[in-house]
Tab-separated table of N, CA, C and O in Angstrom:
chain	number	residue	atom	x	y	z
A	1	UNK	N	-10.597	-12.749	10.165
A	1	UNK	CA	-11.386	-11.392	9.601
A	1	UNK	C	-10.841	-10.317	9.775
A	1	UNK	O	-10.298	-9.719	10.795
A	2	UNK	N	-11.023	-9.580	8.518
A	2	UNK	CA	-10.212	-8.168	8.531
A	2	UNK	C	-10.958	-7.144	8.895
A	2	UNK	O	-12.433	-7.319	9.204
A	3	UNK	N	-10.552	-5.878	9.425
A	3	UNK	CA	-11.427	-4.902	9.989
A	3	UNK	C	-12.413	-4.538	8.794
A	3	UNK	O	-11.747	-4.771	7.294
A	4	UNK	N	-13.298	-3.935	8.997
A	4	UNK	CA	-14.284	-3.602	8.320
A	4	UNK	C	-13.459	-2.597	7.008
A	4	UNK	O	-13.812	-2.603	5.857
A	5	UNK	N	-12.955	-1.757	7.383
A	5	UNK	CA	-12.287	-0.957	5.990
A	5	UNK	C	-11.225	-1.418	5.275
A	5	UNK	O	-11.181	-1.250	4.373
A	6	UNK	N	-10.423	-2.432	5.712
A	6	UNK	CA	-9.494	-3.142	5.045
A	6	UNK	C	-10.391	-4.119	4.213
A	6	UNK	O	-10.133	-4.421	2.814
A	7	UNK	N	-11.424	-4.802	4.561
A	7	UNK	CA	-12.484	-5.420	3.640
A	7	UNK	C	-13.031	-4.674	2.986
A	7	UNK	O	-13.127	-5.039	1.498
A	8	UNK	N	-13.553	-3.315	3.086
A	8	UNK	CA	-13.948	-2.704	2.058
A	8	UNK	C	-13.359	-2.336	1.278
A	8	UNK	O	-13.402	-2.347	-0.267
A	9	UNK	N	-12.133	-1.767	1.444
A	9	UNK	CA	-11.138	-1.424	0.262
A	9	UNK	C	-10.653	-2.564	-0.300
A	9	UNK	O	-10.153	-2.517	-1.987
A	10	UNK	N	-10.704	-4.011	0.000
A	10	UNK	CA	-10.225	-5.053	-0.806
A	10	UNK	C	-11.325	-5.554	-2.051
A	10	UNK	O	-11.275	-5.796	-2.840
A	11	UNK	N	-12.634	-5.130	-1.345
A	11	UNK	CA	-13.857	-5.450	-2.392
A	11	UNK	C	-13.804	-4.436	-3.251
A	11	UNK	O	-13.952	-4.758	-4.379
A	12	UNK	N	-13.510	-3.323	-3.063
A	12	UNK	CA	-13.287	-1.932	-3.888
A	12	UNK	C	-12.258	-2.553	-4.870
A	12	UNK	O	-12.528	-2.304	-6.104
A	13	UNK	N	-11.128	-2.946	-4.765
A	13	UNK	CA	-9.963	-3.345	-5.418
A	13	UNK	C	-10.629	-4.571	-6.352
A	13	UNK	O	-10.403	-4.430	-7.747
A	14	UNK	N	-10.978	-5.478	-5.876
A	14	UNK	CA	-11.582	-6.524	-6.352
A	14	UNK	C	-12.529	-6.160	-7.999
A	14	UNK	O	-12.984	-6.713	-8.534
A	15	UNK	N	-13.861	-5.403	-7.159
A	15	UNK	CA	-14.437	-4.933	-8.118
A	15	UNK	C	-13.941	-4.294	-9.363
A	15	UNK	O	-14.464	-4.473	-10.643
A	16	UNK	N	-13.117	-3.489	-9.103
A	16	UNK	CA	-12.143	-2.442	-10.180
A	16	UNK	C	-11.536	-3.211	-10.987
A	16	UNK	O	-11.432	-3.161	-12.273
A	17	UNK	N	-10.892	-4.519	-10.270
A	17	UNK	CA	-9.937	-5.511	-11.068
A	17	UNK	C	-10.857	-5.918	-11.953
A	17	UNK	O	-10.507	-6.440	-13.375
A	18	UNK	N	-11.886	-6.780	-11.922
A	18	UNK	CA	-12.932	-7.279	-12.978
A	18	UNK	C	-12.108	-8.382	-13.361
A	18	UNK	O	-11.834	-9.227	-12.415
A	19	UNK	N	-11.951	-8.627	-14.850
A	19	UNK	CA	-11.346	-9.861	-15.162
A	19	UNK	C	-9.867	-9.597	-15.569
A	19	UNK	O	-9.032	-10.480	-15.829
A	20	UNK	N	-9.481	-8.285	-15.102
A	20	UNK	CA	-8.039	-7.751	-15.734
A	20	UNK	C	-7.043	-8.337	-14.543
A	20	UNK	O	-7.684	-8.998	-13.342
A	21	UNK	N	-5.820	-8.279	-14.267
A	21	UNK	CA	-5.100	-8.907	-13.724
A	21	UNK	C	-5.032	-8.250	-12.328
A	21	UNK	O	-4.754	-8.584	-11.158
A	22	UNK	N	-4.724	-6.656	-12.711
A	22	UNK	CA	-4.919	-5.781	-11.540
A	22	UNK	C	-5.718	-4.641	-11.989
A	22	UNK	O	-5.755	-4.306	-13.293
A	23	UNK	N	-6.342	-3.848	-11.025
A	23	UNK	CA	-7.176	-2.561	-11.460
A	23	UNK	C	-6.118	-1.579	-12.073
A	23	UNK	O	-5.111	-1.634	-11.902
A	24	UNK	N	-6.377	-0.854	-13.117
A	24	UNK	CA	-5.843	0.410	-13.672
A	24	UNK	C	-5.781	1.372	-12.643
A	24	UNK	O	-6.789	1.946	-11.894
A	25	UNK	N	-4.732	1.927	-12.293
A	25	UNK	CA	-4.337	2.922	-11.418
A	25	UNK	C	-5.448	4.269	-11.902
A	25	UNK	O	-6.340	4.873	-10.782
A	26	UNK	N	-5.672	4.465	-13.000
A	26	UNK	CA	-6.322	5.516	-13.431
A	26	UNK	C	-8.188	5.370	-13.058
A	26	UNK	O	-8.518	6.403	-13.163
A	27	UNK	N	-8.137	4.183	-12.853
A	27	UNK	CA	-9.942	3.665	-12.459
A	27	UNK	C	-10.021	3.901	-11.161
A	27	UNK	O	-11.279	4.015	-10.399
A	28	UNK	N	-9.038	4.055	-9.979
A	28	UNK	CA	-9.442	4.216	-8.716
A	28	UNK	C	-9.843	5.949	-8.618
A	28	UNK	O	-9.222	6.870	-9.101
A	29	UNK	N	-11.252	6.004	-7.872
A	29	UNK	CA	-11.511	7.404	-7.609
A	29	UNK	C	-11.728	7.415	-6.015
A	29	UNK	O	-12.657	6.825	-5.397
A	30	UNK	N	-10.997	8.410	-5.696
A	30	UNK	CA	-10.615	8.718	-4.234
A	30	UNK	C	-12.081	8.793	-3.430
A	30	UNK	O	-12.308	8.472	-2.367
A	31	UNK	N	-12.997	9.491	-4.446
A	31	UNK	CA	-14.293	9.647	-3.956
A	31	UNK	C	-14.926	8.322	-3.243
A	31	UNK	O	-15.899	8.558	-2.203
A	32	UNK	N	-14.777	7.338	-3.773
A	32	UNK	CA	-15.321	5.926	-3.491
A	32	UNK	C	-14.892	5.769	-1.870
A	32	UNK	O	-15.631	4.876	-1.552
A	33	UNK	N	-13.944	6.014	-1.518
A	33	UNK	CA	-13.434	5.631	0.020
A	33	UNK	C	-12.846	7.111	0.319
A	33	UNK	O	-12.046	6.613	1.570
A	34	UNK	N	-13.730	8.026	0.367
A	34	UNK	CA	-13.528	9.217	1.396
A	34	UNK	C	-13.266	8.967	2.427
A	34	UNK	O	-12.699	9.770	3.478
A	35	UNK	N	-14.216	7.909	3.088
A	35	UNK	CA	-14.331	8.062	4.790
A	35	UNK	C	-13.033	7.341	5.398
A	35	UNK	O	-12.708	7.559	6.758
A	36	UNK	N	-12.019	7.021	4.369
A	36	UNK	CA	-10.757	5.975	4.961
A	36	UNK	C	-9.800	6.861	3.963
A	36	UNK	O	-8.389	6.504	4.346
A	37	UNK	N	-9.865	7.902	3.286
A	37	UNK	CA	-8.581	8.399	2.293
A	37	UNK	C	-7.803	8.835	3.210
A	37	UNK	O	-6.629	8.820	2.584
A	38	UNK	N	-8.007	9.456	4.514
A	38	UNK	CA	-6.807	10.328	5.221
A	38	UNK	C	-5.511	8.686	5.777
A	38	UNK	O	-4.547	9.400	6.121
A	39	UNK	N	-6.188	7.630	5.530
A	39	UNK	CA	-5.503	6.457	5.805
A	39	UNK	C	-4.961	5.733	4.805
A	39	UNK	O	-3.912	4.800	4.580
A	40	UNK	N	-5.236	5.943	3.415
A	40	UNK	CA	-4.378	5.579	2.533
A	40	UNK	C	-3.386	6.021	1.923
A	40	UNK	O	-3.197	7.161	1.946
A	41	UNK	N	-2.471	5.071	1.072
A	41	UNK	CA	-1.098	5.589	0.387
A	41	UNK	C	-0.820	4.656	-0.880
A	41	UNK	O	-1.930	3.871	-0.892
A	42	UNK	N	-0.578	5.398	-1.716
A	42	UNK	CA	0.061	4.674	-3.036
A	42	UNK	C	1.377	4.563	-3.132
A	42	UNK	O	2.108	5.633	-2.771
A	43	UNK	N	2.045	3.341	-3.368
A	43	UNK	CA	3.491	3.583	-3.908
A	43	UNK	C	4.007	3.409	-4.991
A	43	UNK	O	2.811	2.773	-5.758
A	44	UNK	N	4.922	3.464	-5.280
A	44	UNK	CA	5.340	3.552	-6.708
A	44	UNK	C	6.359	2.566	-6.741
A	44	UNK	O	7.716	2.902	-5.902
A	45	UNK	N	6.797	1.586	-7.304
A	45	UNK	CA	8.150	1.002	-7.388
A	45	UNK	C	9.175	1.565	-8.692
A	45	UNK	O	8.737	1.215	-9.426
A	46	UNK	N	9.988	1.975	-7.727
A	46	UNK	CA	11.190	2.816	-8.809
A	46	UNK	C	12.326	1.740	-9.512
A	46	UNK	O	12.557	1.893	-10.358
A	47	UNK	N	12.286	0.432	-8.426
A	47	UNK	CA	13.116	-0.760	-8.872
A	47	UNK	C	12.904	-1.740	-7.640
A	47	UNK	O	12.307	-1.158	-6.887
A	48	UNK	N	13.150	-3.054	-8.349
A	48	UNK	CA	13.040	-3.911	-7.348
A	48	UNK	C	13.371	-3.730	-5.924
A	48	UNK	O	14.622	-3.075	-5.933
A	49	UNK	N	12.608	-3.996	-5.275
A	49	UNK	CA	13.111	-3.492	-3.599
A	49	UNK	C	12.727	-1.963	-3.578
A	49	UNK	O	13.015	-1.593	-2.028
A	50	UNK	N	12.506	-0.851	-4.295
A	50	UNK	CA	12.410	0.378	-4.082
A	50	UNK	C	11.242	0.923	-4.069
A	50	UNK	O	10.696	0.943	-5.091
A	51	UNK	N	10.398	1.135	-3.012
A	51	UNK	CA	9.198	1.603	-2.922
A	51	UNK	C	8.956	2.884	-2.209
A	51	UNK	O	9.040	3.153	-1.462
A	52	UNK	N	8.356	4.056	-3.147
A	52	UNK	CA	8.218	5.029	-2.535
A	52	UNK	C	6.813	5.479	-2.490
A	52	UNK	O	6.161	5.472	-3.755
A	53	UNK	N	6.557	6.330	-1.670
A	53	UNK	CA	5.034	6.917	-1.286
A	53	UNK	C	5.096	8.004	-2.739
A	53	UNK	O	5.623	9.028	-2.920
A	54	UNK	N	4.085	8.073	-3.260
A	54	UNK	CA	3.346	8.368	-4.445
A	54	UNK	C	2.563	9.809	-3.816
A	54	UNK	O	2.555	10.900	-3.866
A	55	UNK	N	1.633	8.978	-3.065
A	55	UNK	CA	0.935	10.099	-2.142
A	55	UNK	C	0.498	9.148	-0.687
A	55	UNK	O	0.631	7.982	-0.762
A	56	UNK	N	0.309	10.004	-0.138
A	56	UNK	CA	-0.112	9.577	1.448
A	56	UNK	C	-1.369	10.367	2.254
A	56	UNK	O	-1.275	11.519	2.261
A	57	UNK	N	-2.128	9.710	2.844
A	57	UNK	CA	-3.013	10.397	3.554
A	57	UNK	C	-2.864	11.094	4.359
A	57	UNK	O	-2.011	11.172	5.101
A	58	UNK	N	-3.364	12.253	4.967
A	58	UNK	CA	-3.008	13.115	6.038
A	58	UNK	C	-2.810	12.474	7.388
A	58	UNK	O	-1.936	12.570	7.901
A	59	UNK	N	-3.312	11.649	7.563
A	59	UNK	CA	-3.389	10.970	8.988
A	59	UNK	C	-1.831	10.437	9.039
A	59	UNK	O	-1.452	10.320	10.176
A	60	UNK	N	-1.723	9.521	8.082
A	60	UNK	CA	-0.437	8.958	7.942
A	60	UNK	C	1.073	9.932	7.974
A	60	UNK	O	1.496	9.758	8.928
A	61	UNK	N	0.656	10.910	7.294
A	61	UNK	CA	1.443	12.104	7.360
A	61	UNK	C	2.084	12.616	8.709
A	61	UNK	O	3.022	12.995	9.086
A	62	UNK	N	0.644	12.741	9.248
A	62	UNK	CA	0.603	13.319	10.782
A	62	UNK	C	1.224	12.344	11.670
A	62	UNK	O	1.827	12.877	12.579
A	63	UNK	N	0.935	11.500	11.664
A	63	UNK	CA	1.804	9.911	12.271
A	63	UNK	C	2.986	10.229	12.414
A	63	UNK	O	3.636	10.028	13.182
A	64	UNK	N	3.255	10.417	11.241
A	64	UNK	CA	5.233	10.418	10.908
A	64	UNK	C	5.770	11.742	11.054
A	64	UNK	O	6.887	11.688	10.708
A	65	UNK	N	5.217	12.652	11.266
A	65	UNK	CA	5.701	14.141	11.596
A	65	UNK	C	6.041	14.711	10.202
A	65	UNK	O	7.056	15.374	10.320
A	66	UNK	N	5.696	14.309	8.909
A	66	UNK	CA	6.476	14.425	7.923
A	66	UNK	C	5.385	14.103	6.395
A	66	UNK	O	4.773	13.308	6.842
A	67	UNK	N	5.848	14.821	5.569
A	67	UNK	CA	4.904	14.481	4.293
A	67	UNK	C	5.607	13.265	3.559
A	67	UNK	O	7.078	13.464	3.628
A	68	UNK	N	5.046	12.434	3.254
A	68	UNK	CA	5.726	11.229	2.815
A	68	UNK	C	6.116	11.272	1.482
A	68	UNK	O	6.826	10.191	0.877
A	69	UNK	N	5.256	11.890	0.883
A	69	UNK	CA	5.336	11.556	-0.840
A	69	UNK	C	7.265	11.833	-1.497
A	69	UNK	O	7.804	12.580	-0.790
A	70	UNK	N	7.549	10.931	-1.823
A	70	UNK	CA	9.004	10.502	-2.487
A	70	UNK	C	9.642	9.796	-1.368
A	70	UNK	O	11.017	9.300	-1.691
A	71	UNK	N	9.443	9.726	-0.396
A	71	UNK	CA	9.908	8.788	0.663
A	71	UNK	C	9.959	7.415	0.503
A	71	UNK	O	8.745	6.729	0.218
A	72	UNK	N	11.012	6.562	0.910
A	72	UNK	CA	10.746	5.123	1.048
A	72	UNK	C	10.072	4.720	2.163
A	72	UNK	O	10.082	5.430	3.320
A	73	UNK	N	9.114	3.638	1.822
A	73	UNK	CA	8.406	3.149	3.002
A	73	UNK	C	9.267	2.297	3.705
A	73	UNK	O	9.073	2.128	4.966
A	74	UNK	N	10.361	1.695	3.593
A	74	UNK	CA	10.987	0.844	4.271
A	74	UNK	C	11.347	1.053	5.731
A	74	UNK	O	11.421	0.509	6.521
A	75	UNK	N	12.128	2.683	5.529
A	75	UNK	CA	12.586	2.856	7.046
A	75	UNK	C	11.440	3.307	8.024
A	75	UNK	O	11.644	3.625	9.472
A	76	UNK	N	10.182	3.276	7.913
A	76	UNK	CA	9.094	3.434	8.357
A	76	UNK	C	8.974	2.319	9.295
A	76	UNK	O	8.125	2.268	10.223
A	77	UNK	N	9.626	0.841	8.933
A	77	UNK	CA	9.189	-0.235	9.829
A	77	UNK	C	10.628	-0.438	10.462
A	77	UNK	O	11.603	-0.176	10.201
A	78	UNK	N	10.442	-1.195	11.633
A	78	UNK	CA	11.441	-1.743	12.569
A	78	UNK	C	12.607	-2.183	11.286
A	78	UNK	O	12.404	-3.016	10.239
A	79	UNK	N	13.789	-1.954	11.712
A	79	UNK	CA	14.880	-3.046	11.154
A	79	UNK	C	14.547	-4.176	10.787
A	79	UNK	O	14.845	-4.938	9.796
A	80	UNK	N	14.130	-4.996	11.958
A	80	UNK	CA	14.172	-6.562	11.658
A	80	UNK	C	12.892	-6.851	10.732
A	80	UNK	O	12.694	-8.307	10.276
A	81	UNK	N	11.812	-6.196	10.446
A	81	UNK	CA	11.175	-6.130	9.691
A	81	UNK	C	10.919	-6.131	8.153
A	81	UNK	O	10.091	-6.221	7.221
A	82	UNK	N	12.079	-5.055	8.086
A	82	UNK	CA	12.010	-4.455	6.424
A	82	UNK	C	12.289	-5.638	5.506
A	82	UNK	O	11.829	-5.613	4.156
A	83	UNK	N	13.027	-6.782	5.509
A	83	UNK	CA	13.285	-7.602	4.718
A	83	UNK	C	11.895	-8.275	4.027
A	83	UNK	O	11.939	-8.343	2.941
A	84	UNK	N	11.125	-8.655	5.327
A	84	UNK	CA	9.842	-9.477	5.202
A	84	UNK	C	8.691	-8.433	4.361
A	84	UNK	O	7.997	-8.978	3.582
A	85	UNK	N	8.780	-7.115	4.535
A	85	UNK	CA	8.133	-5.878	3.968
A	85	UNK	C	8.256	-5.990	2.498
A	85	UNK	O	7.531	-6.116	1.534
A	86	UNK	N	9.948	-6.189	2.344
A	86	UNK	CA	10.442	-5.664	1.016
A	86	UNK	C	9.585	-6.924	0.176
A	86	UNK	O	9.659	-6.727	-1.007
A	87	UNK	N	10.060	-8.307	0.874
A	87	UNK	CA	9.854	-9.421	0.232
A	87	UNK	C	7.881	-9.457	0.079
A	87	UNK	O	7.256	-9.770	-1.068
A	88	UNK	N	7.241	-8.683	0.609
A	88	UNK	CA	5.833	-8.796	0.519
A	88	UNK	C	5.397	-7.687	-0.627
A	88	UNK	O	4.745	-8.136	-1.754
A	89	UNK	N	6.142	-6.918	-0.719
A	89	UNK	CA	5.974	-5.731	-1.582
A	89	UNK	C	5.984	-6.366	-2.946
A	89	UNK	O	5.610	-6.081	-4.136
A	90	UNK	N	7.433	-7.092	-3.135
A	90	UNK	CA	7.542	-7.506	-4.592
A	90	UNK	C	6.874	-8.755	-4.912
A	90	UNK	O	6.816	-8.941	-6.013
A	91	UNK	N	6.248	-9.424	-3.640
A	91	UNK	CA	5.552	-10.477	-3.931
A	91	UNK	C	4.245	-10.253	-4.544
A	91	UNK	O	3.845	-10.624	-5.643
A	92	UNK	N	3.626	-8.690	-4.105
A	92	UNK	CA	2.499	-8.137	-4.704
A	92	UNK	C	2.503	-7.896	-6.038
A	92	UNK	O	1.962	-7.998	-6.949
A	93	UNK	N	3.868	-6.959	-6.335
A	93	UNK	CA	4.140	-6.647	-7.736
A	93	UNK	C	4.268	-7.965	-8.744
A	93	UNK	O	3.922	-7.886	-9.655
A	94	UNK	N	4.586	-9.183	-8.310
A	94	UNK	CA	4.920	-10.044	-9.008
A	94	UNK	C	3.760	-11.046	-9.318
A	94	UNK	O	3.744	-11.106	-10.501
A	95	UNK	N	2.920	-11.086	-8.370
A	95	UNK	CA	2.030	-11.831	-8.303
A	95	UNK	C	0.210	-11.047	-8.719
A	95	UNK	O	-0.674	-11.854	-9.416
A	96	UNK	N	0.661	-9.594	-8.438
A	96	UNK	CA	-0.587	-8.694	-8.907
A	96	UNK	C	-1.797	-9.341	-8.074
A	96	UNK	O	-2.816	-9.340	-8.167
A	97	UNK	N	-1.609	-9.926	-6.838
A	97	UNK	CA	-2.693	-10.649	-5.875
A	97	UNK	C	-2.332	-9.477	-4.665
A	97	UNK	O	-1.316	-9.252	-4.066
A	98	UNK	N	-3.311	-8.918	-3.942
A	98	UNK	CA	-2.974	-8.329	-2.952
A	98	UNK	C	-2.789	-8.904	-1.457
A	98	UNK	O	-2.997	-10.086	-1.592
A	99	UNK	N	-2.335	-8.656	-0.513
A	99	UNK	CA	-1.971	-9.220	0.726
A	99	UNK	C	-2.445	-8.147	1.721
A	99	UNK	O	-1.921	-7.013	1.726
A	100	UNK	N	-2.565	-8.862	3.052
A	100	UNK	CA	-3.033	-7.806	4.201
A	100	UNK	C	-1.748	-8.283	5.526
A	100	UNK	O	-1.373	-9.420	5.388
A	101	UNK	N	-1.323	-7.091	5.686
A	101	UNK	CA	-0.359	-7.388	6.360
A	101	UNK	C	-0.641	-6.887	8.241
A	101	UNK	O	-1.352	-5.644	7.732
A	102	UNK	N	-0.391	-7.805	9.465
A	102	UNK	CA	-0.899	-7.290	10.326
A	102	UNK	C	0.794	-6.501	10.866
A	102	UNK	O	1.392	-7.403	11.024
A	103	UNK	N	0.321	-5.696	11.754
A	103	UNK	CA	1.554	-4.747	12.279
A	103	UNK	C	0.981	-4.196	13.563
A	103	UNK	O	-0.358	-3.803	13.510
A	104	UNK	N	1.752	-4.283	14.742
A	104	UNK	CA	1.784	-3.373	15.833
A	104	UNK	C	2.652	-2.457	15.768
A	104	UNK	O	3.882	-2.346	15.564
A	105	UNK	N	1.943	-0.804	15.924
A	105	UNK	CA	2.680	0.394	15.930
A	105	UNK	C	2.589	0.821	17.260
A	105	UNK	O	1.671	0.674	18.311
A	106	UNK	N	3.817	1.411	17.456
A	106	UNK	CA	3.779	2.201	18.793
A	106	UNK	C	3.408	3.494	18.350
A	106	UNK	O	3.695	4.637	17.698
A	107	UNK	N	2.516	4.221	19.423
A	107	UNK	CA	1.763	5.585	19.288
A	107	UNK	C	1.741	6.074	20.586
A	107	UNK	O	1.088	5.857	21.224
A	108	UNK	N	3.021	6.566	20.989
A	108	UNK	CA	3.286	7.394	22.073
A	108	UNK	C	3.615	6.188	22.728
A	108	UNK	O	4.461	5.303	22.666
A	109	UNK	N	2.869	6.091	23.756
A	109	UNK	CA	2.881	4.986	24.993
A	109	UNK	C	1.882	3.564	24.666
A	109	UNK	O	1.798	2.691	25.552
A	110	UNK	N	1.277	4.015	23.811
A	110	UNK	CA	-0.094	3.141	23.357
A	110	UNK	C	0.503	1.924	22.151
A	110	UNK	O	1.237	2.490	21.257
A	111	UNK	N	0.022	0.642	22.166
A	111	UNK	CA	0.681	-0.158	21.202
A	111	UNK	C	-1.044	0.001	20.088
A	111	UNK	O	-1.838	-0.310	20.761
A	112	UNK	N	-0.734	-0.123	18.792
A	112	UNK	CA	-1.954	0.000	17.972
A	112	UNK	C	-1.773	-1.223	16.840
A	112	UNK	O	-0.557	-1.480	16.244
A	113	UNK	N	-2.622	-2.086	16.953
A	113	UNK	CA	-2.879	-3.149	15.653
A	113	UNK	C	-3.234	-2.658	14.374
A	113	UNK	O	-4.303	-1.846	14.734
A	114	UNK	N	-2.291	-2.698	13.375
A	114	UNK	CA	-2.762	-2.401	12.255
A	114	UNK	C	-2.987	-3.355	10.906
A	114	UNK	O	-2.334	-4.080	11.300
A	115	UNK	N	-3.612	-3.111	10.326
A	115	UNK	CA	-3.766	-4.175	9.011
A	115	UNK	C	-3.582	-2.943	7.873
A	115	UNK	O	-3.785	-1.790	7.832
A	116	UNK	N	-2.545	-3.500	7.110
A	116	UNK	CA	-1.943	-2.647	5.983
A	116	UNK	C	-2.325	-3.733	4.819
A	116	UNK	O	-1.602	-4.566	4.477
A	117	UNK	N	-3.237	-2.979	4.117
A	117	UNK	CA	-3.921	-3.830	2.672
A	117	UNK	C	-2.643	-3.190	1.409
A	117	UNK	O	-2.455	-2.211	1.305
A	118	UNK	N	-1.595	-4.286	0.933
A	118	UNK	CA	-0.854	-4.002	-0.380
A	118	UNK	C	-1.748	-4.186	-1.331
A	118	UNK	O	-1.885	-5.815	-1.380
A	119	UNK	N	-2.432	-3.681	-2.453
A	119	UNK	CA	-2.811	-4.248	-3.450
A	119	UNK	C	-2.360	-3.538	-4.794
A	119	UNK	O	-2.265	-2.191	-4.944
A	120	UNK	N	-2.053	-4.168	-5.792
A	120	UNK	CA	-1.426	-3.671	-6.992
A	120	UNK	C	-2.066	-3.045	-7.869
A	120	UNK	O	-3.355	-3.209	-7.910
A	121	UNK	N	-2.078	-2.156	-8.678
A	121	UNK	CA	-2.581	-1.195	-9.254
A	121	UNK	C	-1.768	-1.374	-10.813
A	121	UNK	O	-0.531	-1.483	-10.541
A	122	UNK	N	-2.483	-1.250	-11.891
A	122	UNK	CA	-1.726	-1.341	-13.217
A	122	UNK	C	-1.638	0.254	-13.676
A	122	UNK	O	-2.689	0.806	-13.701
A	123	UNK	N	-0.797	0.679	-14.256
A	123	UNK	CA	-0.323	1.823	-14.932
A	123	UNK	C	0.250	1.834	-16.122
A	123	UNK	O	1.479	1.210	-16.289
A	124	UNK	N	-0.542	1.861	-17.422
A	124	UNK	CA	-0.255	1.596	-18.803
A	124	UNK	C	0.913	2.591	-19.186
A	124	UNK	O	1.424	2.344	-20.296
A	125	UNK	N	1.099	3.863	-18.786
A	125	UNK	CA	1.973	4.729	-19.024
A	125	UNK	C	3.365	4.500	-18.388
A	125	UNK	O	4.426	4.905	-18.901
A	126	UNK	N	3.447	3.499	-17.627
A	126	UNK	CA	4.794	3.125	-17.050
A	126	UNK	C	5.226	2.089	-17.613
A	126	UNK	O	4.612	0.889	-17.737
A	127	UNK	N	6.213	1.744	-17.946
A	127	UNK	CA	7.022	0.803	-18.507
A	127	UNK	C	7.729	-0.174	-17.464
A	127	UNK	O	8.102	0.083	-16.525
A	128	UNK	N	7.121	-1.491	-18.055
A	128	UNK	CA	7.655	-2.523	-16.800
A	128	UNK	C	9.252	-2.669	-16.863
A	128	UNK	O	9.845	-2.674	-17.878
A	129	UNK	N	9.552	-2.774	-15.764
A	129	UNK	CA	10.967	-3.041	-15.224
A	129	UNK	C	11.776	-4.059	-15.864
A	129	UNK	O	12.667	-4.275	-16.041
A	130	UNK	N	11.085	-5.148	-15.970
A	130	UNK	CA	11.301	-6.525	-16.653
A	130	UNK	C	11.605	-6.530	-17.844
A	130	UNK	O	12.352	-7.304	-18.025
A	131	UNK	N	11.089	-5.802	-18.769
A	131	UNK	CA	11.107	-5.666	-20.072
A	131	UNK	C	12.779	-5.203	-20.768
A	131	UNK	O	13.142	-4.373	-20.027
């Protein structure tokens, strides 16, 4: 069972998706999830395996001590986990199906269990890299 915020975001994604393969990025309205907006991020796929932050909520930037826009997501993960994260991101891009990653993060002297929802969005203005 997912955390209530994860479940709400997944439900939101499914509602926007409707009968489409994935929801359109333009259909996402941040007001609809303002209660978790500081925890939300969007990635852009520059090339296979190259995922960079398009935007990142304030909590994420604060936790990492930097603005994440334009930064690669993979260095934020332990080196041993990067290949699995890369495969997960590519799988989401290929299948257009969301996944939830469970992770343990260090926050000072505390360990925190996190759920990271990876849910694809369609942007008709972007050319598909596969074409």
